[in-house]
Short mmCIF file of C-alpha atoms in Angstrom, two decimals:
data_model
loop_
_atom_site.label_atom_id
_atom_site.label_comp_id
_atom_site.label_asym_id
_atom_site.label_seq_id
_atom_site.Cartn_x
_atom_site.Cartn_y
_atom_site.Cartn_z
CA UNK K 1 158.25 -150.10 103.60
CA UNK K 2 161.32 -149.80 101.45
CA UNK K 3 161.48 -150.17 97.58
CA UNK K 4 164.35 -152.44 97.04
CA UNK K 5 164.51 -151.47 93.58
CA UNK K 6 165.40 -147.33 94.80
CA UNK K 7 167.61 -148.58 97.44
CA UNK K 8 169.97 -150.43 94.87
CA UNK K 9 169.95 -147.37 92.68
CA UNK K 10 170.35 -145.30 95.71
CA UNK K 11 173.50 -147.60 97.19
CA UNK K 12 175.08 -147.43 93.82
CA UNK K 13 174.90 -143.77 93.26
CA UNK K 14 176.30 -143.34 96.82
CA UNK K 15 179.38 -143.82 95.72
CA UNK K 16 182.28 -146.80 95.28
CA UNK K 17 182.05 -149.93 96.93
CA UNK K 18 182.28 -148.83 101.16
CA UNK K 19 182.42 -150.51 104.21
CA UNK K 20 178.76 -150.79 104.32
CA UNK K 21 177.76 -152.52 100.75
CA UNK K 22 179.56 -154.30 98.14
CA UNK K 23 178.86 -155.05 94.67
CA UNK K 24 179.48 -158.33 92.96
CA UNK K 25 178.97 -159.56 89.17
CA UNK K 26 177.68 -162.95 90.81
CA UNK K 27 177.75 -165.36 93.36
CA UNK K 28 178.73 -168.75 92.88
CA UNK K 29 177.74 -170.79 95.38
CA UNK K 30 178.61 -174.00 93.78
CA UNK K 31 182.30 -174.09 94.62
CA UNK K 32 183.64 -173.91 97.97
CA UNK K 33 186.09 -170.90 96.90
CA UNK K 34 183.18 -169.09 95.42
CA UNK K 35 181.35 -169.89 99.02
CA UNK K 36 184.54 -168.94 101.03
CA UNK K 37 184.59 -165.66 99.29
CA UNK K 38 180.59 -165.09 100.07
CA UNK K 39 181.26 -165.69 103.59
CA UNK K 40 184.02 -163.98 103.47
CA UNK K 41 182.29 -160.57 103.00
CA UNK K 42 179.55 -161.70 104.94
CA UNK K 43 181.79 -161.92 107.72
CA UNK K 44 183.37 -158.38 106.57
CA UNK K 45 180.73 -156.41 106.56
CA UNK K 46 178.95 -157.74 109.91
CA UNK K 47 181.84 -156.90 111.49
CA UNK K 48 182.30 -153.20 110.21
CA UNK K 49 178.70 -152.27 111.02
CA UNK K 50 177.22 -153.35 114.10
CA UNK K 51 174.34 -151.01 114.32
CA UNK K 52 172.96 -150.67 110.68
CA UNK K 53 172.20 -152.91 107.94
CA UNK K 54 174.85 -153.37 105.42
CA UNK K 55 174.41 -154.49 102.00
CA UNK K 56 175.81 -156.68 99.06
CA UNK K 57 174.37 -156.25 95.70
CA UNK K 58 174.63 -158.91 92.82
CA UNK K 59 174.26 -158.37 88.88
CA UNK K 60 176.17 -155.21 88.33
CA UNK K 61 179.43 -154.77 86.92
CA UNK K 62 182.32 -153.68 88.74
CA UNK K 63 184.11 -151.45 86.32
CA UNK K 64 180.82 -148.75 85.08
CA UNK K 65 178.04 -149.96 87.59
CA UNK K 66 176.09 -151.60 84.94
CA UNK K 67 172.94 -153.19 85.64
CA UNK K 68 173.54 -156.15 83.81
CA UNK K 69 171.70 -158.74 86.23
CA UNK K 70 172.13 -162.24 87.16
CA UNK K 71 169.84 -165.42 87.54
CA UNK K 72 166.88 -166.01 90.26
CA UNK K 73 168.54 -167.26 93.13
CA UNK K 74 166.25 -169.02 95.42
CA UNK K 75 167.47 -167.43 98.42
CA UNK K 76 165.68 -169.37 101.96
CA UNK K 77 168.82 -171.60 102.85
CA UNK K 78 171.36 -169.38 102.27
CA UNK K 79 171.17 -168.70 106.05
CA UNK K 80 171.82 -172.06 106.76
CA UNK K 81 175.27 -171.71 104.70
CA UNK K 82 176.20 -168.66 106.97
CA UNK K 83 175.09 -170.33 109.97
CA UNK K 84 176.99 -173.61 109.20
CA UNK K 85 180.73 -171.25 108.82
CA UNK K 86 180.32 -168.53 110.80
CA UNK K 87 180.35 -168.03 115.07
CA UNK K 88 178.30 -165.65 116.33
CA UNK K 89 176.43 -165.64 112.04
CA UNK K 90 174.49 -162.37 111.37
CA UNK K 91 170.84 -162.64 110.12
CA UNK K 92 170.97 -161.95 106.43
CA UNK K 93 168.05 -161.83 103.78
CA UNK K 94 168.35 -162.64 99.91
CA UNK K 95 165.91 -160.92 97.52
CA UNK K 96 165.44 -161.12 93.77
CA UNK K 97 164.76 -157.28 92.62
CA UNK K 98 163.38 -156.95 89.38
CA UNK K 99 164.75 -153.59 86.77
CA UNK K 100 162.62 -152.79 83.89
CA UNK K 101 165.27 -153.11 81.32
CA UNK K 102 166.55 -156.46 82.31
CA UNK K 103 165.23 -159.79 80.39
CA UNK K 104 162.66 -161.51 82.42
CA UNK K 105 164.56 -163.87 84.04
CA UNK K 106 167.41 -161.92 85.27
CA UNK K 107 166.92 -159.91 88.75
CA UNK K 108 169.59 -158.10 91.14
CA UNK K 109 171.00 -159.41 94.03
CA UNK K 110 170.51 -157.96 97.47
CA UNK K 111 171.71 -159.54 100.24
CA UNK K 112 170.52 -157.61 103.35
CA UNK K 113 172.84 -158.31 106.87
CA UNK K 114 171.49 -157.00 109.87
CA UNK K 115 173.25 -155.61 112.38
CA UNK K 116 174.88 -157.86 115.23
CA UNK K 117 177.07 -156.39 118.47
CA UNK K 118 178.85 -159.67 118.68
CA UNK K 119 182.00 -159.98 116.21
CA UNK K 120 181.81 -162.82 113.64
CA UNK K 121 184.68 -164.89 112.93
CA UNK K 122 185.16 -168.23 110.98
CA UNK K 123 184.18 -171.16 113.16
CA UNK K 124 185.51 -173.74 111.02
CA UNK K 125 188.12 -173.75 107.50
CA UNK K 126 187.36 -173.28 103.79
CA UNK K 127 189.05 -173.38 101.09
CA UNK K 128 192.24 -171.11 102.09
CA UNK K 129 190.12 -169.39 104.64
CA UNK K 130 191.82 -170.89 108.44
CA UNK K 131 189.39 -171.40 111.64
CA UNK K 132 188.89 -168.51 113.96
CA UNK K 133 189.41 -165.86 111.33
CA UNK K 134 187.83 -162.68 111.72
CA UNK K 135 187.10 -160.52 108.63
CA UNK K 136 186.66 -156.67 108.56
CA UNK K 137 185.77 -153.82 105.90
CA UNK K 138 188.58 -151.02 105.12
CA UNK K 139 187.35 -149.29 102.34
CA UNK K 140 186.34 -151.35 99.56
CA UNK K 141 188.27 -154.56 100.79
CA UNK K 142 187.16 -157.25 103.27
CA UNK K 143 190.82 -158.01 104.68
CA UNK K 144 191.82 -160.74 107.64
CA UNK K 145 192.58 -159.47 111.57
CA UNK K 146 195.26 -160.84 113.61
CA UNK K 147 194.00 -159.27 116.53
CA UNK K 148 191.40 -156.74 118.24
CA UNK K 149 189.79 -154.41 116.43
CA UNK K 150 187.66 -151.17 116.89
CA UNK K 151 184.13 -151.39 115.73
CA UNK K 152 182.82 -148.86 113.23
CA UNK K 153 179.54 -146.49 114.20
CA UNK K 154 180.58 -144.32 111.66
CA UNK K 155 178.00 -145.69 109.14
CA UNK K 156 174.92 -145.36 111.17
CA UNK K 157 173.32 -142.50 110.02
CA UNK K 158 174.45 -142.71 106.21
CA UNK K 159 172.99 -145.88 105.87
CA UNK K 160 169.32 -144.84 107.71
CA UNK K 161 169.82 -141.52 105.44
CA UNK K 162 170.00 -144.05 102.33
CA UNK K 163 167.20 -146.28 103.61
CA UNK K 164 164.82 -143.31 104.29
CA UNK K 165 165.61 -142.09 101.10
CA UNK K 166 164.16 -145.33 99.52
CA UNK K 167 160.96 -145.60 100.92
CA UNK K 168 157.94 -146.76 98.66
CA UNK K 169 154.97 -144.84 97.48
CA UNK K 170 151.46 -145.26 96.37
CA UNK K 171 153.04 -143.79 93.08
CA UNK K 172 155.89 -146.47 92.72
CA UNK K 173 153.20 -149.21 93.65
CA UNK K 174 150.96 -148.03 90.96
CA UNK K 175 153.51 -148.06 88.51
CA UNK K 176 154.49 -151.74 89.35
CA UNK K 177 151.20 -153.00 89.09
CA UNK K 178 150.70 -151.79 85.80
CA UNK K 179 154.22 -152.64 84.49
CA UNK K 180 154.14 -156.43 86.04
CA UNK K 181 150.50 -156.51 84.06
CA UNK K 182 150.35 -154.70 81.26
CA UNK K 183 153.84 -154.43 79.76
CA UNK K 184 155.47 -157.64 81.36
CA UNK K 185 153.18 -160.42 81.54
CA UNK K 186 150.52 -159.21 79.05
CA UNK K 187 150.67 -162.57 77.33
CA UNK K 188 150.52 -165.10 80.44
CA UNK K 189 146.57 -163.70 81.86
CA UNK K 190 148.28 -161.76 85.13
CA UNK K 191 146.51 -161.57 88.47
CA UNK K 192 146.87 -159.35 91.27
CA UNK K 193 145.69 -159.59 94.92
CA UNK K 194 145.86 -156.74 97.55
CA UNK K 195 146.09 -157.88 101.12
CA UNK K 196 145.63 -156.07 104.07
CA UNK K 197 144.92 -152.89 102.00
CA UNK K 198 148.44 -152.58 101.57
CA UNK K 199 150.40 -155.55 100.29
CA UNK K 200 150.19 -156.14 96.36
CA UNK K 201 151.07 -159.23 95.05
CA UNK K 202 150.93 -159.98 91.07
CA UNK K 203 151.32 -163.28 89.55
CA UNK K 204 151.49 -164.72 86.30
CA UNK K 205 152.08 -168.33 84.59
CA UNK K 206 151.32 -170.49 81.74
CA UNK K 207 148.05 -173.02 82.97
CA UNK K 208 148.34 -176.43 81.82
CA UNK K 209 146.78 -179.49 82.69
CA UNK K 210 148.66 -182.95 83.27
CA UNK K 211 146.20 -185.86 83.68
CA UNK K 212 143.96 -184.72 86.68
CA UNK K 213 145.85 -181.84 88.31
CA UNK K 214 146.16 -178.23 87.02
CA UNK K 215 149.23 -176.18 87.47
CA UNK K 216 150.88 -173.18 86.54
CA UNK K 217 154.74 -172.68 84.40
CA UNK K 218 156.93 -170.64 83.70
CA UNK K 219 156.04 -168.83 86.87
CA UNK K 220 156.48 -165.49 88.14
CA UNK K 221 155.34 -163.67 91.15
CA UNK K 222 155.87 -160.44 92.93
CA UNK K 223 155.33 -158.69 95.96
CA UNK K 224 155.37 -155.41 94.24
CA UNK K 225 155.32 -152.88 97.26
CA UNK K 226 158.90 -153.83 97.55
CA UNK K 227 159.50 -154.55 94.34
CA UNK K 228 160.86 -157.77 94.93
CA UNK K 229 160.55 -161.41 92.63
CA UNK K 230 159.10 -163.85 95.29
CA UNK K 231 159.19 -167.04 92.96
CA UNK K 232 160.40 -167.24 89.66
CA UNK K 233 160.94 -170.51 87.48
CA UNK K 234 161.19 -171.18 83.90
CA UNK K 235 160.54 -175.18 84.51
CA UNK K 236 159.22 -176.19 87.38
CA UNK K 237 154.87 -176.20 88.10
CA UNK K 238 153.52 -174.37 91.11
CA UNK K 239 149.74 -174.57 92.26
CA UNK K 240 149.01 -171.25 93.84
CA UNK K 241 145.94 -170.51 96.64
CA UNK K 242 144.96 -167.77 99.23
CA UNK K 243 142.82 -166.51 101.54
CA UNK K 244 142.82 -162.97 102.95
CA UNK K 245 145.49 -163.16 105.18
CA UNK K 246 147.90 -165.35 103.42
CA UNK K 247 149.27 -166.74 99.86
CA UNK K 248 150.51 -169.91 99.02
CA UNK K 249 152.91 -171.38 96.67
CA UNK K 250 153.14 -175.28 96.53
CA UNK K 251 156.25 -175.88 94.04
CA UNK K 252 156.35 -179.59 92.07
CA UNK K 253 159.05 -181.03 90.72
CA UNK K 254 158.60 -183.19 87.63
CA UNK K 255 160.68 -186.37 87.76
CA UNK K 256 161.35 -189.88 85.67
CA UNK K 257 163.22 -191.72 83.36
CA UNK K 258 162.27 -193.29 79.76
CA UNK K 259 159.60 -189.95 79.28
CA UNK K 260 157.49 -191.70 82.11
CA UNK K 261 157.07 -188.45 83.95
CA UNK K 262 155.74 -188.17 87.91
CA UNK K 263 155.23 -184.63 89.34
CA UNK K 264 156.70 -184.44 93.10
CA UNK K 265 155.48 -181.67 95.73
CA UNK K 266 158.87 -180.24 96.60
CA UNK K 267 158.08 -176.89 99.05
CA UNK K 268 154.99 -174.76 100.16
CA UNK K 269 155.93 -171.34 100.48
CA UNK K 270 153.24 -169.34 102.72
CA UNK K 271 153.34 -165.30 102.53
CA UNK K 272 150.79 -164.25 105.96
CA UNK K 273 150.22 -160.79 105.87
CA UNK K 274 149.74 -158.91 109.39
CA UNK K 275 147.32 -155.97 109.96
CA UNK K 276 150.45 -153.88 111.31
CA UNK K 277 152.37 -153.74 108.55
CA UNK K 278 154.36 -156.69 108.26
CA UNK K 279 154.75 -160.14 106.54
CA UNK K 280 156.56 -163.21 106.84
CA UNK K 281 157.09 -165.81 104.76
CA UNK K 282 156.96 -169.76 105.67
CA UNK K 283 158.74 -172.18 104.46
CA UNK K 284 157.99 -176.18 104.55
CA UNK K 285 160.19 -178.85 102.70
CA UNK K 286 157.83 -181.64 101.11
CA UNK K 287 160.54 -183.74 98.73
CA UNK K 288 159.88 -187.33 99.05
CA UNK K 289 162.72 -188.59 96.44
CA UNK K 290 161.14 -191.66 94.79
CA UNK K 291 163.04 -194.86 94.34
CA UNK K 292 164.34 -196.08 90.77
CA UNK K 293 165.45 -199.41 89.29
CA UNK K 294 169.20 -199.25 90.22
CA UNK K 295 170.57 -201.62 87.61
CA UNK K 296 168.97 -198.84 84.94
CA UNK K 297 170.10 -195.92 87.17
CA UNK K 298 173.54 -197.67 86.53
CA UNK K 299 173.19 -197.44 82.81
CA UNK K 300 172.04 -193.99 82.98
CA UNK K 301 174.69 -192.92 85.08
CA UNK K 302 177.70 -194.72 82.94
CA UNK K 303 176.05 -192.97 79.95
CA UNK K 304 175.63 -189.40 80.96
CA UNK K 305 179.65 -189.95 81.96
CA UNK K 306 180.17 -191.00 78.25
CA UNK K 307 178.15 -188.10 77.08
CA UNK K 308 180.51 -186.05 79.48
CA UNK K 309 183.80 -187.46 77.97
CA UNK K 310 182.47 -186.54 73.89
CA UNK K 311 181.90 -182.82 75.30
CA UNK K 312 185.20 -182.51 77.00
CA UNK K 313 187.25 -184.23 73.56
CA UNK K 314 184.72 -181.64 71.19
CA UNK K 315 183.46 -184.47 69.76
CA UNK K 316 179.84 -183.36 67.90
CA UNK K 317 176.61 -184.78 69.56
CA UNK K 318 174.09 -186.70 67.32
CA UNK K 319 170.43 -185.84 67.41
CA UNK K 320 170.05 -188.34 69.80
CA UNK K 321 172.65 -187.49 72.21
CA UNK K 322 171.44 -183.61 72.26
CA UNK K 323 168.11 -184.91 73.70
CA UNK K 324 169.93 -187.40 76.25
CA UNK K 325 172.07 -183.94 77.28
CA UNK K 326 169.04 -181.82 77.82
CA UNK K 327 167.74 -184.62 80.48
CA UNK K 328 171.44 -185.22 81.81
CA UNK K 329 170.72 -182.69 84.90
CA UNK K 330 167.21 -184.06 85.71
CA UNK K 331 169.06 -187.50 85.48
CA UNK K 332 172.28 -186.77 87.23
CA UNK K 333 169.63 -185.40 90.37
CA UNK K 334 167.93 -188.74 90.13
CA UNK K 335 171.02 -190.94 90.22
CA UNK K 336 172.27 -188.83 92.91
CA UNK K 337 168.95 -188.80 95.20
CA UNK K 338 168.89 -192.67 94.86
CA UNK K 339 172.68 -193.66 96.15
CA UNK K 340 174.68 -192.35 93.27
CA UNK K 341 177.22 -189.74 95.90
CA UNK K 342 178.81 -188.20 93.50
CA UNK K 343 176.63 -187.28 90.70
CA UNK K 344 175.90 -184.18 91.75
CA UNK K 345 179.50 -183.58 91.80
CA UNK K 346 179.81 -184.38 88.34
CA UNK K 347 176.76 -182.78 87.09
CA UNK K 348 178.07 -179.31 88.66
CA UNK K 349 181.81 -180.14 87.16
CA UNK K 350 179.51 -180.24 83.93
CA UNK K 351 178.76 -176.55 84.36
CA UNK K 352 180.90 -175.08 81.54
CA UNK K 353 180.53 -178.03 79.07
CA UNK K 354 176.18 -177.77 79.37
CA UNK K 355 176.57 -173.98 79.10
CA UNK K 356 177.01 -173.43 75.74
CA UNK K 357 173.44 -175.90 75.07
CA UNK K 358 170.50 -173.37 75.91
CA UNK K 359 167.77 -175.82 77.13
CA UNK K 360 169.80 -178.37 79.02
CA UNK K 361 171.97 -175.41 80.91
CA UNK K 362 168.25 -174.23 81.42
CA UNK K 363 167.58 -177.34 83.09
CA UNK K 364 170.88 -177.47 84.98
CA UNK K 365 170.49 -174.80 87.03
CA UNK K 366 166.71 -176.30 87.13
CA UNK K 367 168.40 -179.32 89.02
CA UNK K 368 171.03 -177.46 91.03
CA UNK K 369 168.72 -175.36 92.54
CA UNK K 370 166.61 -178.09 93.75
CA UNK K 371 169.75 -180.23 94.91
CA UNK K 372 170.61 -176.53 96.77
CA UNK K 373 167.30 -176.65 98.50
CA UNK K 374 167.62 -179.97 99.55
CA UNK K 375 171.25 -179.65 101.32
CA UNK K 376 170.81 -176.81 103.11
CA UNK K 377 166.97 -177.87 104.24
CA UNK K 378 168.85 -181.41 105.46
CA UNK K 379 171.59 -179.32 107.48
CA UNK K 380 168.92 -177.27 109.03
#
């Protein structure tokens, strides 16, 4: 079982970026040239190892290798983005890693792509990417192919060497558990579960009860033999159950307008543990978007676009206004599930106005990683 944690550390001391890993600041996913440029070392590195894993790794800084992390990126659709760009797609895997010195809510990246004999190459355009391109690694750079290529089994036993190298121990595993409970979550009653006599997940949250129903927030929970987040949220409420084979997360979204607030099931996440060593983790869509008065959502809508306008002219918020902006994500999602096409294309325009307002950028990326869940769980 490998320690994700000691195989970033171990990928960055390896040396510069190669043609097996790559290191990015962060992803941005909302834009189609920050998706082109995903997919474009996707594609890349697929191509330029075809019998080992290769590896990007997100949160660091290009220039000194600083560990300077980036947001939880809730990772099970991202597939579905490779899938929908790519012929002949490799499998990939996100995970959320966890470093002791980074702030709670930050992780690293690692995207994980598995080897694949068959070369990749862009199925269909984006942004100033053409059809029928075909991306390699040389070096550090993931550069464009007229025509046939070589493929690279140079890698091979670097990469195992590297993997081997970051195997995890009953000492590492130890030290997790303690960490997660008694240095950070001390605060929020931590649990911990061992399944399978191997498998360690620890949990903590924040219980509160709304009307009949008890839930946890501002959730976190690790699988700690890999040292890897496997739900983190700052918002949203989770109910969490298990048995001895399995755990379960059931995430709810908390929805409505005029502070009449509804809490929606929005996915069950199921984590069955095997007696040979392996796990795998389930995923089930519940969302059920409920219906709103449309003449209101009109009103709402026209006045989170006047809200808009004030921050783009710099014109100061009243008291008032700075409440209406903190809801203007959850808002924007609701106008958008009910008919509104192209709120969410205004909300995520909004990006760099929100930013600079704590709570309400809290709750933006609160709303655009639902919205994310939603699209790629539709084109699945």
């Amino acid at each position: 079982m490998i320690n994700k944690r000691l195989l970033i550390k171990n990928l960055l001391a390896h040396n510069d970026e190669s043609s097996f890993y790559d290191k990015k600041r962060q992803l941005n996913l909302h834009s189609r040239e920050g998706k082109a440029k995903f997919l474009k070392h996707i594609c890349a590195l697929s191509n330029s190892n075809p019998t080992n894993n290769s590896y990007i790794v997100v949160g660091i800084e290009d220039h000194d290798n600083e560990i300077v992390g980036d947001d939880f990126f809730d990772d099970s659709r991202i597939q579905n983005l490779v899938n929908a760009f790519l012929e002949n797609p490799p499998k990939i895997q996100y995970e959320n890693v966890p470093f002791p010195n980074l702030p709670k809510e930050k992780v690293v990246g690692l995207v994980t792509i598995k080897p694949k004999s068959k070369t990749s190459s862009f199925k269909k355009g984006i942004h100033t990417i053409l059809a029928n391109t075909v991306f390699v690694r040389i070096g550090s750079n993931s550069i464009p192919l007229d025509g046939p290529f070589e493929k690279n089994y140079q890698n091979t036993e670097t990469v195992i060497g590297i993997e081997n190298n970051s195997r995890n121990s009953i000492a590492y595993t130890l030290d997790g558990v303690i960490d997660f409970m008694n240095i950070g979550h001390k605060d929020m009653s931590p649990k911990y579960k061992v399944f399978k006599e191997l498998f360690v997940i620890c949990w903590a949250g924040i219980q509160r009860k709304v009307r009949d129903q008890t839930f946890l927030s501002r959730v976190d929970i690790s699988l700690i033999n890999e040292q890897i987040k496997l739900f983190y949220s700052a918002q949203d409420d989770v109910t969490i159950t298990f048995d001895e084979d399995s755990f379960t997360i059931l995430e709810y979204v908390p929805l409505g307008l005029n502070d009449k607030t509804s809490y929606y099931p929005l996915e069950k996440q199921t984590i069955r543990f095997y007696d040979n060593g392996y796990y795998k983790i389930e995923r089930e869509m519940l969302f059920e978007p409920p219906e709103f008065n449309r003449k209101m959502l009109f009103h709402i809508y026209n006045s989170n676009l006047a809200l808009i306008d004030k921050l783009q002219k710099g014109i100061s918020l009243s008291e008032r206004e700075q409440r209406d902006l903190h809801n203007l994500p959850s808002t924007f999602m609701i106008c958008y599930l009910n008919g509104f096409d192209d709120a969410k294309q205004k909300l995520a325009d909004a990006k760099p106005l929100i930013k600079p307002f704590p709570a309400a950028y809290l709750s933006f990326k609160e709303a655009m990683r639902i919205l994310r869940k939603m699209k790629y769980d539709t084109q699945n």
